[in-house]
mmCIF file of C-alpha atoms in Angstrom:
data_model
loop_
_atom_site.group_PDB
_atom_site.id
_atom_site.type_symbol
_atom_site.label_atom_id
_atom_site.label_comp_id
_atom_site.label_asym_id
_atom_site.label_seq_id
_atom_site.Cartn_x
_atom_site.Cartn_y
_atom_site.Cartn_z
ATOM 1 C CA UNK I 2 214.514 313.611 233.430
ATOM 2 C CA UNK I 3 217.467 312.867 231.222
ATOM 3 C CA UNK I 4 215.760 310.411 228.871
ATOM 4 C CA UNK I 5 212.205 309.670 227.696
ATOM 5 C CA UNK I 6 211.596 306.960 225.101
ATOM 6 C CA UNK I 7 208.216 306.679 223.423
ATOM 7 C CA UNK I 8 207.020 303.310 222.148
ATOM 8 C CA UNK I 9 203.746 302.824 220.317
ATOM 9 C CA UNK I 10 202.645 299.377 221.434
ATOM 10 C CA UNK I 11 199.847 298.874 218.928
ATOM 11 C CA UNK I 12 202.086 299.741 215.965
ATOM 12 C CA UNK I 13 204.765 297.361 217.224
ATOM 13 C CA UNK I 14 202.331 294.425 217.362
ATOM 14 C CA UNK I 15 200.920 295.191 213.908
ATOM 15 C CA UNK I 16 204.392 295.596 212.408
ATOM 16 C CA UNK I 17 205.569 292.289 213.869
ATOM 17 C CA UNK I 18 202.585 290.427 212.407
ATOM 18 C CA UNK I 19 203.188 292.028 209.018
ATOM 19 C CA UNK I 20 206.866 291.078 209.281
ATOM 20 C CA UNK I 21 206.039 287.445 210.040
ATOM 21 C CA UNK I 22 203.635 287.331 207.084
ATOM 22 C CA UNK I 23 206.279 288.854 204.799
ATOM 23 C CA UNK I 24 208.902 286.320 205.857
ATOM 24 C CA UNK I 25 206.375 283.513 205.313
ATOM 25 C CA UNK I 26 205.705 284.931 201.843
ATOM 26 C CA UNK I 27 209.458 284.979 201.196
ATOM 27 C CA UNK I 28 209.733 281.292 202.064
ATOM 28 C CA UNK I 29 206.773 280.398 199.821
ATOM 29 C CA UNK I 30 208.205 282.444 196.958
ATOM 30 C CA UNK I 31 211.630 280.824 197.371
ATOM 31 C CA UNK I 32 210.091 277.331 197.336
ATOM 32 C CA UNK I 33 208.273 278.316 194.131
ATOM 33 C CA UNK I 34 211.619 279.356 192.661
ATOM 34 C CA UNK I 35 213.117 275.949 193.537
ATOM 35 C CA UNK I 36 210.233 274.171 191.770
ATOM 36 C CA UNK I 37 210.397 276.331 188.642
ATOM 37 C CA UNK I 38 213.894 277.724 188.211
ATOM 38 C CA UNK I 39 212.989 279.376 184.932
ATOM 39 C CA UNK I 40 211.338 282.301 186.709
ATOM 40 C CA UNK I 41 213.916 284.562 188.353
ATOM 41 C CA UNK I 42 211.096 286.819 189.526
ATOM 42 C CA UNK I 43 210.304 284.313 192.293
ATOM 43 C CA UNK I 44 213.834 284.678 193.645
ATOM 44 C CA UNK I 45 213.735 288.465 193.446
ATOM 45 C CA UNK I 46 210.338 288.621 195.148
ATOM 46 C CA UNK I 47 211.476 286.253 197.901
ATOM 47 C CA UNK I 48 214.461 288.501 198.619
ATOM 48 C CA UNK I 49 212.194 291.569 198.642
ATOM 49 C CA UNK I 50 209.690 289.902 200.994
ATOM 50 C CA UNK I 51 212.472 288.752 203.327
ATOM 51 C CA UNK I 52 214.002 292.238 203.529
ATOM 52 C CA UNK I 53 210.593 293.834 204.100
ATOM 53 C CA UNK I 54 209.782 291.275 206.809
ATOM 54 C CA UNK I 55 213.047 291.963 208.648
ATOM 55 C CA UNK I 56 212.411 295.708 208.299
ATOM 56 C CA UNK I 57 208.955 295.344 209.859
ATOM 57 C CA UNK I 58 210.082 293.064 212.705
ATOM 58 C CA UNK I 59 213.021 295.301 213.649
ATOM 59 C CA UNK I 60 210.715 298.326 213.905
ATOM 60 C CA UNK I 61 211.960 300.021 210.777
ATOM 61 C CA UNK I 62 215.628 299.282 211.552
ATOM 62 C CA UNK I 63 215.334 301.811 214.397
ATOM 63 C CA UNK I 64 213.793 304.610 212.335
ATOM 64 C CA UNK I 65 210.457 304.317 214.101
ATOM 65 C CA UNK I 66 211.880 304.948 217.567
ATOM 66 C CA UNK I 67 211.125 308.242 219.271
ATOM 67 C CA UNK I 68 212.878 309.813 222.243
ATOM 68 C CA UNK I 69 213.685 313.015 224.073
ATOM 69 C CA UNK I 70 217.047 313.402 225.840
ATOM 70 C CA UNK I 71 218.519 316.257 227.768
ATOM 71 C CA UNK I 72 222.108 317.287 228.309
ATOM 72 C CA UNK I 73 223.915 320.111 230.068
ATOM 73 C CA UNK I 74 222.684 322.893 227.782
ATOM 74 C CA UNK I 75 220.726 321.118 225.070
ATOM 75 C CA UNK I 76 217.863 318.779 224.252
ATOM 76 C CA UNK I 77 218.077 315.988 221.691
ATOM 77 C CA UNK I 78 214.901 315.043 219.823
ATOM 78 C CA UNK I 79 214.572 311.900 217.721
ATOM 79 C CA UNK I 80 211.033 311.565 216.465
ATOM 80 C CA UNK I 81 209.271 308.928 214.453
ATOM 81 C CA UNK I 82 210.192 309.034 210.752
ATOM 82 C CA UNK I 83 212.988 311.543 211.363
ATOM 83 C CA UNK I 84 216.141 310.145 209.820
ATOM 84 C CA UNK I 85 218.509 312.075 212.091
ATOM 85 C CA UNK I 86 218.156 313.270 215.640
ATOM 86 C CA UNK I 87 217.985 317.018 216.244
ATOM 87 C CA UNK I 88 220.070 318.679 218.945
ATOM 88 C CA UNK I 89 218.801 322.080 220.086
ATOM 89 C CA UNK I 90 220.859 324.277 222.390
ATOM 90 C CA UNK I 91 218.901 325.959 225.209
ATOM 91 C CA UNK I 92 219.877 329.448 224.103
ATOM 92 C CA UNK I 93 218.347 328.859 220.664
ATOM 93 C CA UNK I 94 214.912 327.917 222.052
ATOM 94 C CA UNK I 95 212.528 330.862 221.964
ATOM 95 C CA UNK I 96 209.545 328.976 223.407
ATOM 96 C CA UNK I 97 207.879 325.581 223.576
ATOM 97 C CA UNK I 98 204.215 325.337 222.591
ATOM 98 C CA UNK I 99 202.134 322.329 223.649
ATOM 99 C CA UNK I 100 198.867 321.523 221.846
ATOM 100 C CA UNK I 101 196.659 318.441 221.744
ATOM 101 C CA UNK I 102 197.985 317.145 218.446
ATOM 102 C CA UNK I 103 201.546 318.488 218.237
ATOM 103 C CA UNK I 104 204.449 320.105 220.006
ATOM 104 C CA UNK I 105 206.184 323.118 218.515
ATOM 105 C CA UNK I 106 209.671 324.070 219.615
ATOM 106 C CA UNK I 107 210.267 327.583 218.327
ATOM 107 C CA UNK I 108 213.905 328.396 217.683
ATOM 108 C CA UNK I 109 215.543 331.752 217.150
ATOM 109 C CA UNK I 110 216.164 332.427 213.437
ATOM 110 C CA UNK I 111 215.222 328.853 212.459
ATOM 111 C CA UNK I 112 211.854 327.392 211.565
ATOM 112 C CA UNK I 113 210.045 325.655 214.449
ATOM 113 C CA UNK I 114 210.453 321.951 215.071
ATOM 114 C CA UNK I 115 207.044 320.249 214.820
ATOM 115 C CA UNK I 116 206.472 316.969 216.620
ATOM 116 C CA UNK I 117 203.230 315.195 215.704
ATOM 117 C CA UNK I 118 201.466 313.465 218.596
ATOM 118 C CA UNK I 119 198.646 311.910 216.583
ATOM 119 C CA UNK I 120 200.006 308.365 216.767
ATOM 120 C CA UNK I 121 200.440 308.365 220.558
ATOM 121 C CA UNK I 122 198.156 307.173 223.310
ATOM 122 C CA UNK I 123 196.893 309.501 226.021
ATOM 123 C CA UNK I 124 199.322 308.259 228.685
ATOM 124 C CA UNK I 125 202.272 308.741 226.362
ATOM 125 C CA UNK I 126 201.189 312.284 225.520
ATOM 126 C CA UNK I 127 200.921 313.006 229.237
ATOM 127 C CA UNK I 128 204.479 311.725 229.811
ATOM 128 C CA UNK I 129 205.793 313.951 227.014
ATOM 129 C CA UNK I 130 203.928 316.999 228.320
ATOM 130 C CA UNK I 131 205.263 316.428 231.843
ATOM 131 C CA UNK I 132 208.793 315.926 230.510
ATOM 132 C CA UNK I 133 208.711 319.168 228.515
ATOM 133 C CA UNK I 134 207.035 321.160 231.315
ATOM 134 C CA UNK I 135 209.731 320.039 233.745
ATOM 135 C CA UNK I 136 212.430 320.785 231.161
ATOM 136 C CA UNK I 137 211.051 324.289 230.547
ATOM 137 C CA UNK I 138 210.916 325.019 234.289
ATOM 138 C CA UNK I 139 214.432 323.714 234.824
ATOM 139 C CA UNK I 140 215.891 325.790 231.966
ATOM 140 C CA UNK I 141 213.636 328.864 232.482
ATOM 141 C CA UNK I 142 212.114 328.620 229.001
ATOM 142 C CA UNK I 143 208.822 330.132 227.884
ATOM 143 C CA UNK I 144 206.109 327.485 227.772
ATOM 144 C CA UNK I 145 202.733 327.967 226.044
ATOM 145 C CA UNK I 146 199.916 325.471 226.644
ATOM 146 C CA UNK I 147 197.090 325.453 224.085
ATOM 147 C CA UNK I 148 194.758 322.669 225.172
#
């Protein structure tokens, strides 16, 4: 129960195809620059396409990864499109609310942490629910299920 990583398989496949197309576009744009060296825009666009292609293939340079980790007295949440991971101490958690489309972790004197589940498949949502239910039981936290 110490670590749960969430991978969205369909997004990974789509992103890789987009990345390959972007790198192909970079090569075509660079070849165009070699043929007509008067246009610096071809070189700039080829660099932009290459960087975007690498970004797509590497899954957003790691920004698109999501995980839940537990420690002695805390939980670490790194969710999709969150730049930094969030570490929440057990004593600061007021309750955990599970709904169909999101998870809310209510904290004392801080706004709740909202985790969107819209991009996940059913099996992945089930894994997250089971992980958080087990975590709440282990740490004696209030758990609200709104399904």
